[in-house]
Structures are given as C-alpha cells and as structure tokens.
CSV table of N, CA and C and ligand atoms in Angstrom, one decimal:
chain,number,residue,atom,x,y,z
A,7,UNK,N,-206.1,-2.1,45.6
A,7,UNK,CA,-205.6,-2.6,44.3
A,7,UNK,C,-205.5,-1.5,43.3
A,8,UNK,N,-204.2,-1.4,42.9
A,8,UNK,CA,-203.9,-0.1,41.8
A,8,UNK,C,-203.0,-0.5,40.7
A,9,UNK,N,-203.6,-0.6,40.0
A,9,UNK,CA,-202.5,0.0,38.4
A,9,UNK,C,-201.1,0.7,38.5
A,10,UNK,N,-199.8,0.1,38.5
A,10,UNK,CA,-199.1,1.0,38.9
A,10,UNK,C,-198.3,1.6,37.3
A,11,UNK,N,-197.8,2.7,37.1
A,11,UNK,CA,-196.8,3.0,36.0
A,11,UNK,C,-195.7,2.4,35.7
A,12,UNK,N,-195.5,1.7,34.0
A,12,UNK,CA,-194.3,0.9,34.7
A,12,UNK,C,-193.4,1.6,33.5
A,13,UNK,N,-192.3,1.7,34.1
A,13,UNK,CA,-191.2,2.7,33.3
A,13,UNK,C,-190.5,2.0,32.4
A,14,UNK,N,-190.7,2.9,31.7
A,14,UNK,CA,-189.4,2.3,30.6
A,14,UNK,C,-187.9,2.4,30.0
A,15,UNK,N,-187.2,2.1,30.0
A,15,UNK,CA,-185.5,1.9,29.4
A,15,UNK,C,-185.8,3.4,28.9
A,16,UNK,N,-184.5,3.8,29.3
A,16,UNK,CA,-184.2,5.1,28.6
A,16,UNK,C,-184.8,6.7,29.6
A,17,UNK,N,-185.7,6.4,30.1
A,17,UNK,CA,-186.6,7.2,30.6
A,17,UNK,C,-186.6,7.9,32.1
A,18,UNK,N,-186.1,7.0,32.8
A,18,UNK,CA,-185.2,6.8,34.1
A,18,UNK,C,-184.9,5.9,34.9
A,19,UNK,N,-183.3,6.5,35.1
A,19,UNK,CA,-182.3,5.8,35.4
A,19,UNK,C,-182.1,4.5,36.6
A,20,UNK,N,-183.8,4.5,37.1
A,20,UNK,CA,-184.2,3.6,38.3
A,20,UNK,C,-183.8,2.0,37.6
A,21,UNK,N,-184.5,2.1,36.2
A,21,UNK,CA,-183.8,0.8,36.0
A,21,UNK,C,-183.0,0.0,36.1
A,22,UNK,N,-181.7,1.0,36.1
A,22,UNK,CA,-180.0,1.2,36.5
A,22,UNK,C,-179.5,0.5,37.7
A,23,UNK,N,-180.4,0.6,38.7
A,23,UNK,CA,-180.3,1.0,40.1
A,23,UNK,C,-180.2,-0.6,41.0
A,24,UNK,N,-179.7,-1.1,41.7
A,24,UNK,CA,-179.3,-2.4,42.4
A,24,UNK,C,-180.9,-1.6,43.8
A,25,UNK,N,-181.5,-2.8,43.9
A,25,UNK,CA,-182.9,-2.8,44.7
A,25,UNK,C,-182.4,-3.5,45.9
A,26,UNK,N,-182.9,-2.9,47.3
A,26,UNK,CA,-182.2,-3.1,48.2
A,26,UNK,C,-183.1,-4.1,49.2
A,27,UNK,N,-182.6,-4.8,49.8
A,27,UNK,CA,-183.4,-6.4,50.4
A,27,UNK,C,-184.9,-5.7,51.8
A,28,UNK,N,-186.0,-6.7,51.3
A,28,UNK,CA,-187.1,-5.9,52.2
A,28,UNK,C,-186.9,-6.6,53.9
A,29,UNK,N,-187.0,-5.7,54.8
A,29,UNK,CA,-186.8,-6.0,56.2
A,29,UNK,C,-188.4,-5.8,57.0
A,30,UNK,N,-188.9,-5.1,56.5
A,30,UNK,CA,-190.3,-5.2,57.2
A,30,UNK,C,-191.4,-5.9,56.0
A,31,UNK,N,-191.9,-7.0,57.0
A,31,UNK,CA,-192.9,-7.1,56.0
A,31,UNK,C,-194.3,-6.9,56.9
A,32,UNK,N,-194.7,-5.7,56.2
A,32,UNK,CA,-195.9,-5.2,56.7
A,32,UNK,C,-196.9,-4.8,55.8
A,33,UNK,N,-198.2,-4.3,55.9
A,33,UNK,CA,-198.7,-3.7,55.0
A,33,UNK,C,-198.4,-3.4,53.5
A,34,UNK,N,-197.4,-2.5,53.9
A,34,UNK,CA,-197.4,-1.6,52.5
A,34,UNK,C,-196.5,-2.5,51.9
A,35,UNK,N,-196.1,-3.7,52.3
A,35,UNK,CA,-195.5,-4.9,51.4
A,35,UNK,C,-196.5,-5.7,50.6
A,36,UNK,N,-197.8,-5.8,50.9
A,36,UNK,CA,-198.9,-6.6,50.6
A,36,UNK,C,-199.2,-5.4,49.5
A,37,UNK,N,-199.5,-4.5,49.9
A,37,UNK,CA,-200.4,-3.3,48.5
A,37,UNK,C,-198.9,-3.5,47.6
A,38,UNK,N,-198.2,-3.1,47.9
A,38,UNK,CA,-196.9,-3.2,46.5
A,38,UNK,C,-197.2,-4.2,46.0
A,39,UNK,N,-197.0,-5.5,46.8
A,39,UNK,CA,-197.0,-7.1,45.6
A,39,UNK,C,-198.7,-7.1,45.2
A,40,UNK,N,-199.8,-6.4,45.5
A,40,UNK,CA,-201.2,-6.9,45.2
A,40,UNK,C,-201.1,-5.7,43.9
A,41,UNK,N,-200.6,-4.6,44.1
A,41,UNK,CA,-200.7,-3.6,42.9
A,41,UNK,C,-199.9,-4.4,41.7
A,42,UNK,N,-198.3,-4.5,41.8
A,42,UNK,CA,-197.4,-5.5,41.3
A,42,UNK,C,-198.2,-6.5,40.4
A,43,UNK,N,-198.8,-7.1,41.0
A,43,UNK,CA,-199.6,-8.1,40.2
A,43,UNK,C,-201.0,-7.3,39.6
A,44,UNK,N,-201.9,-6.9,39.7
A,44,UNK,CA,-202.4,-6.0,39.0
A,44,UNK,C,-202.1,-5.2,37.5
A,45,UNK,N,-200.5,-5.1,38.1
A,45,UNK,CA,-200.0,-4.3,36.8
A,45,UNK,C,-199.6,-5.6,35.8
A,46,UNK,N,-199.1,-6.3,36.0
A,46,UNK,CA,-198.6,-7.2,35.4
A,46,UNK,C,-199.9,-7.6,34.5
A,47,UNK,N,-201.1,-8.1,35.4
A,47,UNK,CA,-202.2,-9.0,34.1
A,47,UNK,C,-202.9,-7.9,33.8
A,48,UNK,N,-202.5,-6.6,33.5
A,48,UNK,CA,-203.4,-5.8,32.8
A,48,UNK,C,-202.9,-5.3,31.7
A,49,UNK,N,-201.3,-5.5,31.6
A,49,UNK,CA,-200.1,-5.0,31.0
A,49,UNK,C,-199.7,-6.9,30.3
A,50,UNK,N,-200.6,-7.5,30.3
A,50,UNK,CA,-200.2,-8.8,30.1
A,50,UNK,C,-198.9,-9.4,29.7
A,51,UNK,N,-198.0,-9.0,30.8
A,51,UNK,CA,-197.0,-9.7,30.8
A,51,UNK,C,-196.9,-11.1,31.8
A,52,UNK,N,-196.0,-11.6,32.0
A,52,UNK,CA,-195.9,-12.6,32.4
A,52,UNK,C,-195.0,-12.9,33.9
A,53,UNK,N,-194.0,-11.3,34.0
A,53,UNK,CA,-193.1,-11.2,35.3
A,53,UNK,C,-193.1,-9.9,35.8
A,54,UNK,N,-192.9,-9.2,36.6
A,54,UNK,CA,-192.8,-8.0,37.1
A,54,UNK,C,-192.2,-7.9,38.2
A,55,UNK,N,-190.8,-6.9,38.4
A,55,UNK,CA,-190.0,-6.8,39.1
A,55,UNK,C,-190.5,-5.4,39.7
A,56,UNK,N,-190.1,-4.7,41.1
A,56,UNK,CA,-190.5,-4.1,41.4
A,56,UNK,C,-190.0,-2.4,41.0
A,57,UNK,N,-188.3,-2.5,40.4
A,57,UNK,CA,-187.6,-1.6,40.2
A,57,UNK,C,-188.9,-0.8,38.8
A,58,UNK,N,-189.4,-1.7,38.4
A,58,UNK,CA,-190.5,-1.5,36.6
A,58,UNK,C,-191.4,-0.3,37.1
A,59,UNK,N,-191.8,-0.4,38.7
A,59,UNK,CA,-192.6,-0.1,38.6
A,59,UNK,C,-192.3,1.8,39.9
A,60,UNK,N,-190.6,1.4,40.0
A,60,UNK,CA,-190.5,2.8,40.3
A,60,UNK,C,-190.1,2.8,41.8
A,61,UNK,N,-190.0,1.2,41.8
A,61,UNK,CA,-189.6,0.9,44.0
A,61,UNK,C,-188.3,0.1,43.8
A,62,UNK,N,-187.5,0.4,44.7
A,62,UNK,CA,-186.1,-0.1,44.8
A,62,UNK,C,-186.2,-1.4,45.3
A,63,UNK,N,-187.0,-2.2,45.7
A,63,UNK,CA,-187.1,-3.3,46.6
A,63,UNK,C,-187.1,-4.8,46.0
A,64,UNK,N,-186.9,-5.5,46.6
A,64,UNK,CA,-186.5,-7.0,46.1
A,64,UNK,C,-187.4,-7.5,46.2
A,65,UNK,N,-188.2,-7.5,45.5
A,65,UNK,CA,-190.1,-7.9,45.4
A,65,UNK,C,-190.3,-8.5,44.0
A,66,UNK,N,-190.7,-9.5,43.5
A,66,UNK,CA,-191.1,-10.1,42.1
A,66,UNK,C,-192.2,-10.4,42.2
A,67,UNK,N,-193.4,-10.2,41.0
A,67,UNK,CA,-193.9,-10.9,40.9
A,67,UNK,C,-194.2,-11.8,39.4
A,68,UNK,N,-194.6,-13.3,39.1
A,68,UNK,CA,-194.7,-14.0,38.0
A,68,UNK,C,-196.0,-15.0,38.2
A,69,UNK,N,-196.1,-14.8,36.8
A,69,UNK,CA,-197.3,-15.6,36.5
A,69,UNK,C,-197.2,-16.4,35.1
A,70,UNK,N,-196.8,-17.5,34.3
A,70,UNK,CA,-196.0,-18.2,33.4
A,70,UNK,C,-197.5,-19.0,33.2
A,71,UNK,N,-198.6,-18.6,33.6
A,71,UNK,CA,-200.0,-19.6,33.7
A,71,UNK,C,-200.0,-20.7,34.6
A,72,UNK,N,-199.5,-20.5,35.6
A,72,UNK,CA,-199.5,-21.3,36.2
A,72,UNK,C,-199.9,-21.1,37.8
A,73,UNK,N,-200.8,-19.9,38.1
A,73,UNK,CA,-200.9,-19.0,39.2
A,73,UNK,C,-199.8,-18.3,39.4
A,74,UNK,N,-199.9,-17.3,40.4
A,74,UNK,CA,-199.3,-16.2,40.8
A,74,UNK,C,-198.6,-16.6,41.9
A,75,UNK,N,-197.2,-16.4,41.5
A,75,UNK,CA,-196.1,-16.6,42.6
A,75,UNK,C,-195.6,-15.3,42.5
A,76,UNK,N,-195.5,-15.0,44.1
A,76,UNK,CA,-194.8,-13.7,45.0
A,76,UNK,C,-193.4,-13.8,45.4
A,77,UNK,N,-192.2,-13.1,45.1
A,77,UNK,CA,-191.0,-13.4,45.8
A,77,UNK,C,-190.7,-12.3,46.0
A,78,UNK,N,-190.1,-12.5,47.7
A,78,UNK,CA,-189.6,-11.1,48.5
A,78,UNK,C,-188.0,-11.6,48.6
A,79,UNK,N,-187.0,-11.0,48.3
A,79,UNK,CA,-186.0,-11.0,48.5
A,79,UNK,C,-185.1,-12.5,47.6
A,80,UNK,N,-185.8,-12.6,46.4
A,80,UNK,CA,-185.2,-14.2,46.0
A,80,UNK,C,-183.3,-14.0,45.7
A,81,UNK,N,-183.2,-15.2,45.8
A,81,UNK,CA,-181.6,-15.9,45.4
A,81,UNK,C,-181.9,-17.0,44.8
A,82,UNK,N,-180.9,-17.2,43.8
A,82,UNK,CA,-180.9,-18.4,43.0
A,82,UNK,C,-180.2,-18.9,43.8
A,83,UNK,N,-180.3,-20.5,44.4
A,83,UNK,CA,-179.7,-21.5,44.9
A,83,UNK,C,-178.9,-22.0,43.8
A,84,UNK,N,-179.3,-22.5,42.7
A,84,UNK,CA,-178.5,-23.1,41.6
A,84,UNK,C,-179.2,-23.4,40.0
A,85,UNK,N,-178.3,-23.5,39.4
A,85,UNK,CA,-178.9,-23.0,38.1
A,85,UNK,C,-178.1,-24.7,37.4
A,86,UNK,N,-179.1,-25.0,36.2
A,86,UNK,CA,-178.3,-26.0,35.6
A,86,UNK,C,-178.5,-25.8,33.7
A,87,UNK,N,-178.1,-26.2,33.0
A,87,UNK,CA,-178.1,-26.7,31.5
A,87,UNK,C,-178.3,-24.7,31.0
A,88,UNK,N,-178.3,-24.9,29.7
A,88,UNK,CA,-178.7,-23.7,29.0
A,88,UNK,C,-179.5,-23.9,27.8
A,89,UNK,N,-179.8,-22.7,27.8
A,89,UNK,CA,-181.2,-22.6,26.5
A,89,UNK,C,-180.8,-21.3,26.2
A,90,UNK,N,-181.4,-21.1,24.6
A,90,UNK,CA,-181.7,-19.7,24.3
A,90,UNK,C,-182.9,-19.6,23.8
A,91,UNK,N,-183.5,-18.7,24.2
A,91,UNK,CA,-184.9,-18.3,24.0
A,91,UNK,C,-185.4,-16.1,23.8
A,92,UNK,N,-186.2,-16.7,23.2
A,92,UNK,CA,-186.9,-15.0,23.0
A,92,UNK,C,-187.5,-14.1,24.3
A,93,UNK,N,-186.6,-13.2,24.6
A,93,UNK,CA,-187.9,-12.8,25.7
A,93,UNK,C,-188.2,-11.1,25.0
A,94,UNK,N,-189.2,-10.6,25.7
A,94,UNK,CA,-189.5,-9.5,25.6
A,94,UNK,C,-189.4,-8.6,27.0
A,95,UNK,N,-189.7,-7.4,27.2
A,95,UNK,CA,-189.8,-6.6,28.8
A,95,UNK,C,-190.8,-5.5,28.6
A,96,UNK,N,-191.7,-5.6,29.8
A,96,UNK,CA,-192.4,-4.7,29.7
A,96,UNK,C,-191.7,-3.0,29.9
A,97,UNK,N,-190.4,-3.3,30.0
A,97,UNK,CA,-189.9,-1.8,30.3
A,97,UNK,C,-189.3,-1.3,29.2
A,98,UNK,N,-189.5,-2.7,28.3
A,98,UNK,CA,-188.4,-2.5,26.7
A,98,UNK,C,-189.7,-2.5,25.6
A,99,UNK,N,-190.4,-1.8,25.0
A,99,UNK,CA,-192.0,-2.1,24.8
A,99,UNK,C,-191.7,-2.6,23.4
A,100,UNK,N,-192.4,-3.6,22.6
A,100,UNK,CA,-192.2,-3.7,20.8
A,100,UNK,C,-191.0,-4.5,20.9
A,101,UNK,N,-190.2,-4.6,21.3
A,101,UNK,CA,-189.1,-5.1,21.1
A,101,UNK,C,-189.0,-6.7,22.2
A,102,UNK,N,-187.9,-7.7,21.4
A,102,UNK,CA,-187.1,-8.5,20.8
A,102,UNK,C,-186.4,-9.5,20.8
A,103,UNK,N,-185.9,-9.9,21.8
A,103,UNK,CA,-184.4,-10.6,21.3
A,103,UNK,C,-184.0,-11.7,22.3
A,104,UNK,N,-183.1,-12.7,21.7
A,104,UNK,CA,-182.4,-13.9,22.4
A,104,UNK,C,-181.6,-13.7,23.1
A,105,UNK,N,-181.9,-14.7,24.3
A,105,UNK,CA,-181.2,-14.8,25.3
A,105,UNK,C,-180.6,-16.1,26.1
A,106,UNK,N,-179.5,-16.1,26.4
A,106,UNK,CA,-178.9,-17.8,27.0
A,106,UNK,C,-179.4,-17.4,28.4
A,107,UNK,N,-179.9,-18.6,28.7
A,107,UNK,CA,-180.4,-18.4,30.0
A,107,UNK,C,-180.2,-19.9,30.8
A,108,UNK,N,-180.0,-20.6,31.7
A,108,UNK,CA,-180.0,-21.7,32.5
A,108,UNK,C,-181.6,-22.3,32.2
A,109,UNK,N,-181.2,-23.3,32.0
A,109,UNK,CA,-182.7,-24.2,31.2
A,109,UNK,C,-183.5,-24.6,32.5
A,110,UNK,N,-182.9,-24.8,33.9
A,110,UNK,CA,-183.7,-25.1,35.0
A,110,UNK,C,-182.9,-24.2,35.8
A,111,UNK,N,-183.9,-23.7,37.1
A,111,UNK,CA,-182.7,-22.7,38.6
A,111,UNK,C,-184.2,-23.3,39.6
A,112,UNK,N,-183.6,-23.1,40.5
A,112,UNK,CA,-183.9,-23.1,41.8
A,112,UNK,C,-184.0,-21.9,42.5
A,113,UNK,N,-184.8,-21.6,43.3
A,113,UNK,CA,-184.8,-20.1,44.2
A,113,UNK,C,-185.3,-20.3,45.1
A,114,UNK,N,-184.4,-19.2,46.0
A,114,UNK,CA,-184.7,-19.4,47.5
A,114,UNK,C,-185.6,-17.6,47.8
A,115,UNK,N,-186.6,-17.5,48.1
A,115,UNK,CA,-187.6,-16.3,48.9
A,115,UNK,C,-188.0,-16.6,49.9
A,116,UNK,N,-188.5,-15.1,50.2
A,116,UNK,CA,-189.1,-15.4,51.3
A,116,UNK,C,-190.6,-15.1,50.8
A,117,UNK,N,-192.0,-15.4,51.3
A,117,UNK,CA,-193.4,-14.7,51.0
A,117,UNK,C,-193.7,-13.9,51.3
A,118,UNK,N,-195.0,-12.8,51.3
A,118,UNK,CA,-195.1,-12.1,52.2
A,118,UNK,C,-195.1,-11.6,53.7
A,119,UNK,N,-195.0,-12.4,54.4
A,119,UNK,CA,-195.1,-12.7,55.5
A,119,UNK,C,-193.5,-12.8,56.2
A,120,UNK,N,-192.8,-13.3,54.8
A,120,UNK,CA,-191.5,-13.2,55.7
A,120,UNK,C,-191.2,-15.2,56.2
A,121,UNK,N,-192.1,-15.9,55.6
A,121,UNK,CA,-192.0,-17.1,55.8
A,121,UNK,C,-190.5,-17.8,54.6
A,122,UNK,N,-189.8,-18.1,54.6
A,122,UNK,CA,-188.7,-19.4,53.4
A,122,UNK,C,-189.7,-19.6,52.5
A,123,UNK,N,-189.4,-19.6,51.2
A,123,UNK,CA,-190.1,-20.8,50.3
A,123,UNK,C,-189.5,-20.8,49.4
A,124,UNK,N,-189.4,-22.1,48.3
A,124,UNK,CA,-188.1,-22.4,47.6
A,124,UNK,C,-189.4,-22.5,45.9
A,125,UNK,N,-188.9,-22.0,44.7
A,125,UNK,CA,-189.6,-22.1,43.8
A,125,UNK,C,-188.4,-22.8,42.4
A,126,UNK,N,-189.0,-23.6,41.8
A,126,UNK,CA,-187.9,-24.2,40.8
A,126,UNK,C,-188.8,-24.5,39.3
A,127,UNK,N,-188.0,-23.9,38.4
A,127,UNK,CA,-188.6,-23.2,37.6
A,127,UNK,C,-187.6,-24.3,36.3
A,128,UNK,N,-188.7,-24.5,35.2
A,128,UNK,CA,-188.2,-24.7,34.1
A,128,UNK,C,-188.9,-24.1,32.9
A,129,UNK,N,-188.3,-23.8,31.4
A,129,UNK,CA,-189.0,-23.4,30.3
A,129,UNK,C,-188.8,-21.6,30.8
A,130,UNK,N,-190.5,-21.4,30.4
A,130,UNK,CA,-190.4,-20.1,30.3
A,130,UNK,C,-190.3,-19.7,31.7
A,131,UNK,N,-190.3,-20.5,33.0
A,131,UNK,CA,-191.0,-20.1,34.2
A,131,UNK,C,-189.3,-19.5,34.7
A,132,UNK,N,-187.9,-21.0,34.2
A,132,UNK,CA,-187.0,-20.5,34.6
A,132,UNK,C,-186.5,-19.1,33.9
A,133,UNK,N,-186.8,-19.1,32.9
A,133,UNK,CA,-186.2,-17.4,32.2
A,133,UNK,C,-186.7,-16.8,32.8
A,134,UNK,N,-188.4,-16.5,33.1
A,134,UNK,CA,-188.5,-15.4,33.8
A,134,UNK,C,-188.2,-15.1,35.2
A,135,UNK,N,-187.9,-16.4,36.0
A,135,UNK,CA,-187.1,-15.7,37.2
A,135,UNK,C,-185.5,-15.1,37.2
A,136,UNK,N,-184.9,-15.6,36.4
A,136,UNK,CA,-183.8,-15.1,35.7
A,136,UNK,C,-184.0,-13.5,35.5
A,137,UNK,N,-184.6,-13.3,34.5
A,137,UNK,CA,-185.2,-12.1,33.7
A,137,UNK,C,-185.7,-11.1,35.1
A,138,UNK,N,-186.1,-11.6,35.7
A,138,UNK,CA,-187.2,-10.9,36.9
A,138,UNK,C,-185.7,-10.6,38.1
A,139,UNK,N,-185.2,-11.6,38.4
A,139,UNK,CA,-184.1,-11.6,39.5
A,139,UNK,C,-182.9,-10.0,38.6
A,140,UNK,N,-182.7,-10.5,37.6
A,140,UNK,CA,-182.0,-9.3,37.1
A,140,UNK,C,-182.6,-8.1,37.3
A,141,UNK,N,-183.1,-7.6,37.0
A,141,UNK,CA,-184.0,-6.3,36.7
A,141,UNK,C,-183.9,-5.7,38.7
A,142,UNK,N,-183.4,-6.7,39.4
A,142,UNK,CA,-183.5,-6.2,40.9
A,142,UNK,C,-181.9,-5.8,41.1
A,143,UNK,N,-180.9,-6.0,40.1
A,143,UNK,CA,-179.6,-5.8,39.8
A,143,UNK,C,-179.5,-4.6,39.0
A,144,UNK,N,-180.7,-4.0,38.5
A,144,UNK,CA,-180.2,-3.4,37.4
A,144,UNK,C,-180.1,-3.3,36.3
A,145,UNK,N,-180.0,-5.1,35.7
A,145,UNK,CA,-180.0,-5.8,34.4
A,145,UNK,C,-181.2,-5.6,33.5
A,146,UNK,N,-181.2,-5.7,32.6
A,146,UNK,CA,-181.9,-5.4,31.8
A,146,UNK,C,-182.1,-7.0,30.4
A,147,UNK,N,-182.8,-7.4,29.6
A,147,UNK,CA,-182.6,-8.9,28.8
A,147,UNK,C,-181.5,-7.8,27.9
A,148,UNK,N,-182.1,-6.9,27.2
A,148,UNK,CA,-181.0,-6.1,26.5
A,148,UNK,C,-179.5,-6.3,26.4
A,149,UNK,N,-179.1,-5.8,27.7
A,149,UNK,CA,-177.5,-6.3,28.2
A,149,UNK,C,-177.2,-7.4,27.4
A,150,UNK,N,-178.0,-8.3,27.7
A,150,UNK,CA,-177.5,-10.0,27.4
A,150,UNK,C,-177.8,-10.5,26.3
A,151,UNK,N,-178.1,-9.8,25.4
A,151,UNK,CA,-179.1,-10.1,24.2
A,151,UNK,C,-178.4,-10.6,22.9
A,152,UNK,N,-178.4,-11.6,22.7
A,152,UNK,CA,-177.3,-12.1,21.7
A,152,UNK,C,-177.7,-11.5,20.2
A,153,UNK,N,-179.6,-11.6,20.2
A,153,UNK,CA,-179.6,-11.4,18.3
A,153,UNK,C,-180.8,-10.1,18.8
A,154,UNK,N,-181.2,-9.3,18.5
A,154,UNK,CA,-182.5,-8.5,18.6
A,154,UNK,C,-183.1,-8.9,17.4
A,155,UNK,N,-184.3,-9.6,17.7
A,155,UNK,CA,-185.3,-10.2,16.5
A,155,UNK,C,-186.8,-9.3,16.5
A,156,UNK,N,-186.8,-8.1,16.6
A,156,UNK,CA,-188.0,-7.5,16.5
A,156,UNK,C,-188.1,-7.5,15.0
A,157,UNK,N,-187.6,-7.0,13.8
A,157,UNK,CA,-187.8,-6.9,12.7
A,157,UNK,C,-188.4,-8.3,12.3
A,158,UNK,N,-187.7,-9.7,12.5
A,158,UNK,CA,-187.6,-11.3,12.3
A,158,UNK,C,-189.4,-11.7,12.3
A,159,UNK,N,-189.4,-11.1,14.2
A,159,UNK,CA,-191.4,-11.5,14.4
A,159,UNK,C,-192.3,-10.4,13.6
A,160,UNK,N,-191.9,-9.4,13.4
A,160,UNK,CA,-192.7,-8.5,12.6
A,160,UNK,C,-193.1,-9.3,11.2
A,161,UNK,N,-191.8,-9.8,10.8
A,161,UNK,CA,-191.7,-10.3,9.1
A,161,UNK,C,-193.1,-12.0,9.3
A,162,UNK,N,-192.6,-12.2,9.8
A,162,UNK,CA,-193.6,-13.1,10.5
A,162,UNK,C,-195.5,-13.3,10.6
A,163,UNK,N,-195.0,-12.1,11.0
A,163,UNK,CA,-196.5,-11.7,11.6
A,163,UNK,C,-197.2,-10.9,10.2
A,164,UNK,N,-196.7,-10.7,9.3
A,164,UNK,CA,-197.0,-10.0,8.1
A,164,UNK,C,-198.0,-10.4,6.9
B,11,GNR,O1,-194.0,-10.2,29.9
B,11,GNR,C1,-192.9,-10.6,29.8
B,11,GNR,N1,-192.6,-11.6,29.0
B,11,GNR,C2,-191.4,-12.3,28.9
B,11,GNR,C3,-191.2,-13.1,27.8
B,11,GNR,C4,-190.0,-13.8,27.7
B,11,GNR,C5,-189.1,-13.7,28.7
B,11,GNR,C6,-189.2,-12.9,29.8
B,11,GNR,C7,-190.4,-12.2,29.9
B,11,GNR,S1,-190.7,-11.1,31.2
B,11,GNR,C8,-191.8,-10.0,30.6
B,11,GNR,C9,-192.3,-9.1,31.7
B,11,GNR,C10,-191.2,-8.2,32.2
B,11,GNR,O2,-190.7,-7.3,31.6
B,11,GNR,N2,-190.7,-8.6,33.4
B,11,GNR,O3,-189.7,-7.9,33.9
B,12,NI,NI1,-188.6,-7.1,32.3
C-alpha cells in the first residue's frame, strides 16, 4: 500500500493522453488499484482515475460513501436524463465549476480478476463515473465546464 503522486493540469501532458485497455490482470494490477485507492482517501476525494496518478491504464477507482468500487476497463452501456452539477478534480486543485452530465449511466467493467460486473450510478455516484471514465480519454471536467464557480464558493465560504 502506497501513496501515489497525483499530477496536475498543466504540469504533464499524461493527462492529455487516451489510457490503453488492461490485458493482464495480475499482481501489479492489484498494488495499482490498492495504492489508487489509498491515494484517493488520503487526498479525500471521491474518484481516481489512473492517468492522475501517472499510469496510462483503464483502471478507476470511486468511493461516493458508499464503499469502494474498482473498475478495470469500464464502458458506459447507457446513459439517461441530464443534470448540472459542481464538480471539482483532484488534478485541477482549488478550483470549480458546472457541468451537464447524464443524471443516471450504467457501466460495464471488468474487477480485478478480470471477472464482468455491471455498476449503475445515480447523483453524485453517476458524475463521478462520468468524470472518472473521461480522464481515461484524456478529458478533463474543465473541457466541459459551462460556468467556473471558484470565486461563487469562496464568496460563500466567507
Ligand atoms: O474528489 C472529487 N470530487 C468530485 C466532485 C464532483 C464531481 C467529480 C468529482 S471527482 C474528484 C476526484 C477526481 O479528480 N477524480 O478524477
Ligand atoms: Ni478528476
């Protein structure tokens, strides 16, 4: 179990980068998603994609309070309604902003092991697989970001 560094926007270009589908699941697939998650609840965020943390690979991990779900290689099966909501990113730090996102999706992974499993997500659980599934594309909430409200929760918080 390790703390891994997780990079940020601007800093290098890995975040850029399309993460390529995992074929062995062995070992060093289990220390990536056990470190992965490590980083995430110490960094208390809520999702962590693997590109964050500096590995090209189609690995997620999220935790919305509701336990720890692992996905190796997810696809959205289908997506329905829309919302906009606030997200933040641990690679975008301090910052902000709204995003339209499918109000419910469905996903198709595999677990560690390389077993099917299907996860369906609503609220914040669907944005962050959204949010999470992107970031293995390359995408960023930024991209998509209709209003940046960092100044808005500051004023807030005051
Ligand atoms: O910790 C995170 N919080 C969050 C809040 C709203 C919408 C999405 C997220 S994901 C983010 C962690 C992260 O950057 N995952 O890639
Ligand atoms: Ni993020």
């Amino acid at each position: 179990m390790a703390i891994r560094n997780i990079i940020e926007m601007g800093k290098d270009d890995i975040l850029r980068k399309h993460s390529r589908k995992v074929t062995k699941f062995d070992h060093r697939l289990g220390v990536l998603l056990d470190d992965m998650a490590d980083t995430m609840y110490e960094a208390d965020g809520v999702g962590l994609a693997a590109p964050q943390v500096g590995v090209l690979k189609r690995v997620v991990v999220i935790d919305v309070g509701e336990g720890l779900i692992e996905l190796v290689n997810p696809e959205i099966l289908w997506s329905e309604g829309e919302v906009i909501s606030t997200e933040g990113c641990l690679s975008v730090p301090g910052r902000r902003g709204t995003v339209q996102r499918p109000e419910k999706v469905r996903v198709h992974a595999q677990d560690r092991k390389g077993n099917p499993i299907e996860v369906e997500g609503e609220g914040l659980l669907a944005v962050c697989l959204c949010h999470e599934l992107d970031h293995l594309d390359g995408v960023l909430y930024v991209d998509k970001m209709i209003e940046d409200v960092t100044d808005k929760i500051e004023e807030e918080n005051e």
